[in-house]
PDB file of C-alpha atoms in Angstrom:
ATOM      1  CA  UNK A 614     153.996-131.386 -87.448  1.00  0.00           C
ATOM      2  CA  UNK A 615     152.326-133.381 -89.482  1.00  0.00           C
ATOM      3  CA  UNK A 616     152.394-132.682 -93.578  1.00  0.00           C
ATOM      4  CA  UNK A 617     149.028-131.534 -95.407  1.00  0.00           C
ATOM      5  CA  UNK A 618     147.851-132.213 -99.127  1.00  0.00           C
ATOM      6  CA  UNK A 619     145.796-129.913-100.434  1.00  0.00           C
ATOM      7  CA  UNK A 620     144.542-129.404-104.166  1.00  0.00           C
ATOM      8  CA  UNK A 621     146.179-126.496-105.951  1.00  0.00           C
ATOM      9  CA  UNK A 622     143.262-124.727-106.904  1.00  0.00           C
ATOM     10  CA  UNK A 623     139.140-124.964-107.467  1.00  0.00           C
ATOM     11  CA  UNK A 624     137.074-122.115-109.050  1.00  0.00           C
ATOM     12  CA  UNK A 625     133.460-121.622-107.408  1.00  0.00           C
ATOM     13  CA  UNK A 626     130.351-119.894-108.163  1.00  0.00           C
ATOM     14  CA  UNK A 627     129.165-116.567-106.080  1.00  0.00           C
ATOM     15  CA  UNK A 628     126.573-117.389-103.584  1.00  0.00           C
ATOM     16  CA  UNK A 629     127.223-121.225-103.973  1.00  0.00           C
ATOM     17  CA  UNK A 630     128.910-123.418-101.029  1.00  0.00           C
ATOM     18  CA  UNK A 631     132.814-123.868-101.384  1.00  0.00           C
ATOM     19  CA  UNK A 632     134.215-127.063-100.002  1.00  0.00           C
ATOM     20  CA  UNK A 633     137.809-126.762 -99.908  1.00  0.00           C
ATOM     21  CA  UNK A 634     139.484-130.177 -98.745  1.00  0.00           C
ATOM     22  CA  UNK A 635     142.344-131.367 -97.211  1.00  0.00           C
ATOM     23  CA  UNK A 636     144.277-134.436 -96.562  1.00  0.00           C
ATOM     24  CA  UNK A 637     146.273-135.047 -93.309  1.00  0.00           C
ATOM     25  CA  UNK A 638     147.065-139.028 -92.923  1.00  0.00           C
ATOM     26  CA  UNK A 639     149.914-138.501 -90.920  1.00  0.00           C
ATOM     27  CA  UNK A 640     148.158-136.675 -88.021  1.00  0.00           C
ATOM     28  CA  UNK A 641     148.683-137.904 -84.333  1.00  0.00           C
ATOM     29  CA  UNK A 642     146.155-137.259 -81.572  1.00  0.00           C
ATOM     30  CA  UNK A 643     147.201-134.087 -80.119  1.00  0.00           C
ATOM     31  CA  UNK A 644     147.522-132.136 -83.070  1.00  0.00           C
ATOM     32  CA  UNK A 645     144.841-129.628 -84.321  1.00  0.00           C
ATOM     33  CA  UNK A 646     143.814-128.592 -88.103  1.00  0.00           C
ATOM     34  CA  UNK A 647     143.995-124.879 -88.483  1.00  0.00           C
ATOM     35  CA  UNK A 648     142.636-122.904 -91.698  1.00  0.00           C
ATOM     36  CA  UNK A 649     143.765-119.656 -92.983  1.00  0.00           C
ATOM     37  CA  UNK A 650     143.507-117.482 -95.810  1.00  0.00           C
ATOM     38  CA  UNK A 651     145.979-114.922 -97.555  1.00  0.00           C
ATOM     39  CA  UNK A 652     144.073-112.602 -99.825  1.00  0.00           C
ATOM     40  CA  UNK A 653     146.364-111.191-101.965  1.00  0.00           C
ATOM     41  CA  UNK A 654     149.266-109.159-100.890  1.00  0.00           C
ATOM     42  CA  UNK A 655     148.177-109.301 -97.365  1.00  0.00           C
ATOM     43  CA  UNK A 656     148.737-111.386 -94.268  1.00  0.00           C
ATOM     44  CA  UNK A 657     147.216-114.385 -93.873  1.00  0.00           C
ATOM     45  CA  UNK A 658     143.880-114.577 -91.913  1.00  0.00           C
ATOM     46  CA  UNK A 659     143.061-117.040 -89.140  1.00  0.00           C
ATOM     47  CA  UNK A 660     139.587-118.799 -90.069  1.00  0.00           C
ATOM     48  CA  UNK A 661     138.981-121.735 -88.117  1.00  0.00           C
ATOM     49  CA  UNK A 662     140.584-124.694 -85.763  1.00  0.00           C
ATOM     50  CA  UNK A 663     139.622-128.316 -84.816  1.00  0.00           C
ATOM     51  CA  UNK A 664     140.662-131.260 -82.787  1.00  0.00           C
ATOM     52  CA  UNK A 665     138.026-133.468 -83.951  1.00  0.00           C
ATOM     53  CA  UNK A 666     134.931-132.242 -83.492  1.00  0.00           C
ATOM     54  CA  UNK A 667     133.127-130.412 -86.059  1.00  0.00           C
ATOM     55  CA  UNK A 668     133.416-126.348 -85.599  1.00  0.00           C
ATOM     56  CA  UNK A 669     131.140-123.396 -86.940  1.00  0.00           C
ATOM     57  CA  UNK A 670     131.872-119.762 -86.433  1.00  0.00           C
ATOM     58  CA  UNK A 671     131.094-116.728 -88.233  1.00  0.00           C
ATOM     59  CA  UNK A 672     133.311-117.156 -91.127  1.00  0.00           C
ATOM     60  CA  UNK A 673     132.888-121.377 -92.012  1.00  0.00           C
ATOM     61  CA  UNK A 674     132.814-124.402 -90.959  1.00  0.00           C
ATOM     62  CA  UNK A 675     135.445-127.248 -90.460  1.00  0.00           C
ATOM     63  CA  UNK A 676     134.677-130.616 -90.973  1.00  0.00           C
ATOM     64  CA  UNK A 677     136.853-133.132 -89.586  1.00  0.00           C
ATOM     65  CA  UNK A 678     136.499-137.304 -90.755  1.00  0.00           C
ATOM     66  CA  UNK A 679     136.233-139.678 -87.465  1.00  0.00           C
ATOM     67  CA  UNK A 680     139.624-140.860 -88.238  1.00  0.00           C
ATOM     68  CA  UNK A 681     141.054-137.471 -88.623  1.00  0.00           C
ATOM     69  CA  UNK A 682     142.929-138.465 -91.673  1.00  0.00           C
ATOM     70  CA  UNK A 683     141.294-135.471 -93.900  1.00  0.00           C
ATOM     71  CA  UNK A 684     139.146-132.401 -93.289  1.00  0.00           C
ATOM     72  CA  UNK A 685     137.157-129.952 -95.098  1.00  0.00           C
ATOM     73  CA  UNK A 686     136.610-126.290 -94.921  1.00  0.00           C
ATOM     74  CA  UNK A 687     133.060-125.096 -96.166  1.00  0.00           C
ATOM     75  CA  UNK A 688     132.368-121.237 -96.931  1.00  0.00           C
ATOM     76  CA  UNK A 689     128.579-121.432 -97.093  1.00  0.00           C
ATOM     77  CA  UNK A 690     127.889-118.885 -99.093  1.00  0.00           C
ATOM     78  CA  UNK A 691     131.153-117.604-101.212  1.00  0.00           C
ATOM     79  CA  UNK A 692     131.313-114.160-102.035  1.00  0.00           C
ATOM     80  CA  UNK A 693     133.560-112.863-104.468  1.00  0.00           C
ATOM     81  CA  UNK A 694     136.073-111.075-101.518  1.00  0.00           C
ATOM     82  CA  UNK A 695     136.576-115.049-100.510  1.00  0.00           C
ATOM     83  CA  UNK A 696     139.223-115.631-103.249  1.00  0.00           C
ATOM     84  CA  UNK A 697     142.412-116.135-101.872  1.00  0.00           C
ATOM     85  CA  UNK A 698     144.705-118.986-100.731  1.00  0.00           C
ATOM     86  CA  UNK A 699     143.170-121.034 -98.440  1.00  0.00           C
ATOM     87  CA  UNK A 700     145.828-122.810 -96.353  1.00  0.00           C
ATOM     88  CA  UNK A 701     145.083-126.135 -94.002  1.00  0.00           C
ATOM     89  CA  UNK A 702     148.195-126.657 -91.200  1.00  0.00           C
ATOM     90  CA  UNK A 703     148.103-129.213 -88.760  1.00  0.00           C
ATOM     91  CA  UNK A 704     150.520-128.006 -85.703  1.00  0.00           C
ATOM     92  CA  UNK A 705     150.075-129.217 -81.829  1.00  0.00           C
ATOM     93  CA  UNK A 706     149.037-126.415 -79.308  1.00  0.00           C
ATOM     94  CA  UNK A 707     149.721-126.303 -75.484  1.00  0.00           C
ATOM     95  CA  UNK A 708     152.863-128.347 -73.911  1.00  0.00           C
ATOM     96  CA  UNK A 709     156.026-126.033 -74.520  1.00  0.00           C
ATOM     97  CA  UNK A 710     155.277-125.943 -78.197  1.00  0.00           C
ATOM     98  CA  UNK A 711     155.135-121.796 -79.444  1.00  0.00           C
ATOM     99  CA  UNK A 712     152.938-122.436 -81.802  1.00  0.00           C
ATOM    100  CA  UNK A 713     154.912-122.536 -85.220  1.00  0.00           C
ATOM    101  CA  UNK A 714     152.992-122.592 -88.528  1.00  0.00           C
ATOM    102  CA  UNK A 715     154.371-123.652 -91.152  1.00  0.00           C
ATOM    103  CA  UNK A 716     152.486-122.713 -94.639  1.00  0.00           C
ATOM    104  CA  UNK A 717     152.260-124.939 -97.742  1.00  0.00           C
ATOM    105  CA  UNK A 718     151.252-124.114-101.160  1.00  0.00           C
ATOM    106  CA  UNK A 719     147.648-124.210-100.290  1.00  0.00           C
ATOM    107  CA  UNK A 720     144.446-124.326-102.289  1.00  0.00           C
ATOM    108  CA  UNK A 721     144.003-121.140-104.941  1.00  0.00           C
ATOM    109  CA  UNK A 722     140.017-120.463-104.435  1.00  0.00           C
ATOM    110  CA  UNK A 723     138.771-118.450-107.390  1.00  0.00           C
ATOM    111  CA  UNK A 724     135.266-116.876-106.895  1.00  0.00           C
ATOM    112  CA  UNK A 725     133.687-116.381-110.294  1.00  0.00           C
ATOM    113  CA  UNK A 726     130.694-113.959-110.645  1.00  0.00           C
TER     114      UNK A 726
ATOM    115  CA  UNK B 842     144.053-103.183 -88.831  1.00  0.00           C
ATOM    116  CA  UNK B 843     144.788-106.904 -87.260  1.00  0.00           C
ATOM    117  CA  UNK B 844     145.953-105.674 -83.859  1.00  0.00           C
ATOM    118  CA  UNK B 845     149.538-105.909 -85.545  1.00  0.00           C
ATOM    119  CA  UNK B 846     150.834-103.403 -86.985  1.00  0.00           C
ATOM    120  CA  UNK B 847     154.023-103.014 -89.982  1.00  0.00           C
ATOM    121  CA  UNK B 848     156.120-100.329 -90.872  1.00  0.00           C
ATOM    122  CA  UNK B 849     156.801 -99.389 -93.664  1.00  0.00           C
ATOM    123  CA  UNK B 850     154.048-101.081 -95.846  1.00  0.00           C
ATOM    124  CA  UNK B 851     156.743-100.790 -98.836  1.00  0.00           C
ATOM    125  CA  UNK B 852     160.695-100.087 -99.069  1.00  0.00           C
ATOM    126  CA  UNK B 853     162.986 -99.489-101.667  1.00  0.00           C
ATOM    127  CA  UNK B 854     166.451-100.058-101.088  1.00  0.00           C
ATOM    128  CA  UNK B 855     169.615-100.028-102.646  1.00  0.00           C
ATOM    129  CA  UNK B 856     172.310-103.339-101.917  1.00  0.00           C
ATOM    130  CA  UNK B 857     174.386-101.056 -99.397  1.00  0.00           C
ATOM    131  CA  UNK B 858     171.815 -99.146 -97.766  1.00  0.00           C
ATOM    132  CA  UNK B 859     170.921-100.230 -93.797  1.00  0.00           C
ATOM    133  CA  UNK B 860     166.986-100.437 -93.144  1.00  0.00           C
ATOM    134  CA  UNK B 861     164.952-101.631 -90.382  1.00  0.00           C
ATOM    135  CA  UNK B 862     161.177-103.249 -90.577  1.00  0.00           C
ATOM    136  CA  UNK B 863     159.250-102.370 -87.613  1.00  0.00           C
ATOM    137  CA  UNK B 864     156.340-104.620 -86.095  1.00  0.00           C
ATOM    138  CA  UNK B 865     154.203-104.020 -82.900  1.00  0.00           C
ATOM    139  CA  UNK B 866     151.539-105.688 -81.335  1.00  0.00           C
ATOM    140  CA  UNK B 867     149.175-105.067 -78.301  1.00  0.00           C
ATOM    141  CA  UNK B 868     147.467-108.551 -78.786  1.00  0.00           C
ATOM    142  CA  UNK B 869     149.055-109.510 -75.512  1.00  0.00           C
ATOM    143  CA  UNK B 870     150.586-112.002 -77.317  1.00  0.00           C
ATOM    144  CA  UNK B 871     153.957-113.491 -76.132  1.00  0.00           C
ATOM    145  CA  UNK B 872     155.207-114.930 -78.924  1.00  0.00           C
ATOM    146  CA  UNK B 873     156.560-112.938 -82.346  1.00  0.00           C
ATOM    147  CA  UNK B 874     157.654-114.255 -85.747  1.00  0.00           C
ATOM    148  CA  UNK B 875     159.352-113.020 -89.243  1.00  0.00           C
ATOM    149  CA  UNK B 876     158.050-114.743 -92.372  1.00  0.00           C
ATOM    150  CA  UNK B 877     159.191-114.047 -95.751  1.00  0.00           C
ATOM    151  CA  UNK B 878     157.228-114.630 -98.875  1.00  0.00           C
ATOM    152  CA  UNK B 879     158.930-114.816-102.304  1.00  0.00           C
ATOM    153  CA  UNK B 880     156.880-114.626-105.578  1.00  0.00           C
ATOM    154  CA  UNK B 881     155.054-117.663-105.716  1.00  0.00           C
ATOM    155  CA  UNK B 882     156.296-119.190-102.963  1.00  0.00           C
ATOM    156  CA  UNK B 883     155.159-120.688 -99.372  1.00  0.00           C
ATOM    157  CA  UNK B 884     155.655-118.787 -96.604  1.00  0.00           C
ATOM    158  CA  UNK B 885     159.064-119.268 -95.217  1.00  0.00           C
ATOM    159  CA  UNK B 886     159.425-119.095 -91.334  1.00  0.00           C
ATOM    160  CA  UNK B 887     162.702-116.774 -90.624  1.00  0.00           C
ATOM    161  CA  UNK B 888     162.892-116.134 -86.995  1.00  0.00           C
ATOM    162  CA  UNK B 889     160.396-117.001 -83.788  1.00  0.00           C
ATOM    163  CA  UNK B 890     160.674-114.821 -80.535  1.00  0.00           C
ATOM    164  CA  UNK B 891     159.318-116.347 -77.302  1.00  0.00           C
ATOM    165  CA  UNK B 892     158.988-114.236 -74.358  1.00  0.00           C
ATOM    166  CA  UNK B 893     161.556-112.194 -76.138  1.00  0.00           C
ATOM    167  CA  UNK B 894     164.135-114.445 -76.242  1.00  0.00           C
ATOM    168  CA  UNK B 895     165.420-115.914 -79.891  1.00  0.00           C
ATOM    169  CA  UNK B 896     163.897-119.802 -79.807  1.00  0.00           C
ATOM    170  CA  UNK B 897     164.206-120.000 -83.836  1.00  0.00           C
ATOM    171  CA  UNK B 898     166.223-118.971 -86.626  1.00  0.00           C
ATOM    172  CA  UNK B 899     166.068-121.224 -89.988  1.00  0.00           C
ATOM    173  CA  UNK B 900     169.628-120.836 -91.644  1.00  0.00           C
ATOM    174  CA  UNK B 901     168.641-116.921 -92.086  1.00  0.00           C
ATOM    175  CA  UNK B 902     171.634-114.852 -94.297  1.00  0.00           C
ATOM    176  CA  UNK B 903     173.588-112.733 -91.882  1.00  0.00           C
ATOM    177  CA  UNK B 904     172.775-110.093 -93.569  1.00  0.00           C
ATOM    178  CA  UNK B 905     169.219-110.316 -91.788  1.00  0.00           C
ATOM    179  CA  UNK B 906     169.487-109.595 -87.924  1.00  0.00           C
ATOM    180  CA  UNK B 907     166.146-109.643 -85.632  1.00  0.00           C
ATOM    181  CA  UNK B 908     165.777-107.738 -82.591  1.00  0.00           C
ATOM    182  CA  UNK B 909     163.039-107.963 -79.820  1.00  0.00           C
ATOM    183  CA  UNK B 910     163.517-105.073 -77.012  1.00  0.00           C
ATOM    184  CA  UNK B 911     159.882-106.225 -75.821  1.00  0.00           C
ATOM    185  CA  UNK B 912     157.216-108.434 -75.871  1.00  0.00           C
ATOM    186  CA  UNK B 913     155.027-106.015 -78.101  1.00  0.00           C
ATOM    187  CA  UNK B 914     157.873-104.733 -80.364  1.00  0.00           C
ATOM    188  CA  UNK B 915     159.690-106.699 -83.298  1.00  0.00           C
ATOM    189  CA  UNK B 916     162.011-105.326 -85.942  1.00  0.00           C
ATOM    190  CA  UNK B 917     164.214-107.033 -88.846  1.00  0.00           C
ATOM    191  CA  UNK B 918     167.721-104.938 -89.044  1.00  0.00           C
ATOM    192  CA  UNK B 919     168.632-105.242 -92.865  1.00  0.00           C
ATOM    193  CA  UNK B 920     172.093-104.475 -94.564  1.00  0.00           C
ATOM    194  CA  UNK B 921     173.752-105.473 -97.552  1.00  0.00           C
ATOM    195  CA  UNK B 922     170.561-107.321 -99.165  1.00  0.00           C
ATOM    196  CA  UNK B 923     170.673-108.647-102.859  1.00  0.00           C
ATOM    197  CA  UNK B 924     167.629-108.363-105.370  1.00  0.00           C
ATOM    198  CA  UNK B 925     167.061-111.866-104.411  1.00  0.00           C
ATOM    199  CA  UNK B 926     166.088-110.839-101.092  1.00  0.00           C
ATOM    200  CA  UNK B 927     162.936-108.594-102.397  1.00  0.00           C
ATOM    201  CA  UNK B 928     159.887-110.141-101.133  1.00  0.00           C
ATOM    202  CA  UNK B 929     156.908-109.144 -98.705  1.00  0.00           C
ATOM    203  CA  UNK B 930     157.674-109.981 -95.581  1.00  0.00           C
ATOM    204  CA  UNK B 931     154.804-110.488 -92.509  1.00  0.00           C
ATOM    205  CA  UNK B 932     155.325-110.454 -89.032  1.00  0.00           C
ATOM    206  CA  UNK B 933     152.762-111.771 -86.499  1.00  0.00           C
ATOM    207  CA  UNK B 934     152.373-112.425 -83.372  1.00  0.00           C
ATOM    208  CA  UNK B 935     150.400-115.438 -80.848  1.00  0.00           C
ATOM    209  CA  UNK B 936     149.884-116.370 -77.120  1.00  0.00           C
ATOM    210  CA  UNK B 937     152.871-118.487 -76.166  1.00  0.00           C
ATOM    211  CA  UNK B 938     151.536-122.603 -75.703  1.00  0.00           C
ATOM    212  CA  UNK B 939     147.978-121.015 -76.500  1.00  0.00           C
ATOM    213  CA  UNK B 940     145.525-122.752 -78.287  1.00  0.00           C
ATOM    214  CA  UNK B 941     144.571-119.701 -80.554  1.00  0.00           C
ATOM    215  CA  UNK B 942     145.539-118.532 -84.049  1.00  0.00           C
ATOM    216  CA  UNK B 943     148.534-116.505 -85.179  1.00  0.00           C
ATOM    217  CA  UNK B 944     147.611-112.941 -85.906  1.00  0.00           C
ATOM    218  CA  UNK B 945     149.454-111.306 -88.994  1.00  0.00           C
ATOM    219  CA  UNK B 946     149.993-108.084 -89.962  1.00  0.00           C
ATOM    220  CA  UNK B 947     149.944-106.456 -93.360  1.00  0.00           C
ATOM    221  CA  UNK B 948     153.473-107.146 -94.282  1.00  0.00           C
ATOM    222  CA  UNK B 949     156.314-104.848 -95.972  1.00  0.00           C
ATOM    223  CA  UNK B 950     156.755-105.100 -99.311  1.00  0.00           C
ATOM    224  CA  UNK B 951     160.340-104.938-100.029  1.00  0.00           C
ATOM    225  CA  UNK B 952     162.194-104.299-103.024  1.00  0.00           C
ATOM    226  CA  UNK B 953     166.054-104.420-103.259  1.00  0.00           C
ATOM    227  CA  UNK B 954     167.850-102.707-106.237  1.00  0.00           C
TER     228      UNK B 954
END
């Protein structure tokens, strides 16, 4: 799978848009970016996946460049329960794969009040 | 609750006490896995179950022994563990060559004295 680079941490304002971004040069075509989170002491949470098109649900929004080199992951409105670790994988689905993740460091995203 | 489910949610144990970690799912997934997360540390994949067979198991100590008896059912045997080995560790779960996320559970926090 191809490796990630992701800033260790960013600090952002309640209410205010968080844009946490995410480097993946190394990414070939069939592989997808995946974002979770791991509030603390918990599991980490599943957010959002993309091949290359841009994708919205209910929780943010994943923005992926036309060369698929980097991405970013925007909570629109951050609340104070969005700090956590935010974690970007890149990991090919389908084929025979199972579907390993493997975690970085990830991105520290501090919600100040 | 995630759909997966971890008992207990903490452990004490002592270096020659036996214990066992207990994960379930009704997801339908058909793939489970054992991560172990150290103070300040990535999350380390331990062991990956496939259609309840062993496909993965990264250099794991001995002294940590997985067992599947069914696809909704995952435990992590432990004897003999050292302080070192006192860490929260999460089990999840995912659809086998599925395109959809990993779902995590709560994780055991585990100390060793």
């Amino acid at each position: 799978d191809a490796k990630t680079t992701q800033p260790p941490s960013m600090d952002c304002a309640e209410g205010r848009a968080a844009n946490l971004p995410c480097n993946h040069s190394t990414i070939s075509g069939n592989e997808y970016v995946y974002w979770y989170r791991q509030i603390h002491s918990q599991g980490p949470q599943y957010i959002i996946h993309g091949l290359k098109n841009n994708e919205t649900n209910e929780m943010a929004s994943l923005i992926i460049t036309e060369d698929r080199k980097s991405s970013t992951l925007i909570l629109p409105h951050a609340t104070l329960r969005d700090t956590a670790v935010y974690y970007c994988i890149v990991r090919v689905d389908g084929g025979t794969s199972y579907g390993k993740l493997t975690f970085g460091q990830g991105t520290i995203l501090t919600v100040h009040p | 609750e995630t759909g997966v489910t971890q008992t207990p949610r903490h452990l004490v144990m002592g270096m020659t006490n036996k214990k066992s970690l207990k994960c379930e799912q009704h997801l339908g997934h058909n793939a489970m896995y054992w991560y172990k997360q150290s103070a300040k540390k990535p999350l380390e994949l331990m062991f990956v179950y496939s259609l309840e067979e062993r496909v993965e198991n990264n250099s794991v100590p001995s002294r940590f022994s997985p067992e599947c008896p069914n696809s909704s059912h995952l435990f992590l045997h432990l004897h003999t563990l050292q302080p070192e080995d006192s860490a929260l560790y999460l089990c999840a779960s995912s659809q086998y060559q599925g395109a959809t996320g990993y779902t995590f559970g709560s994780g055991t926090r585990l100390t060793v004295v």
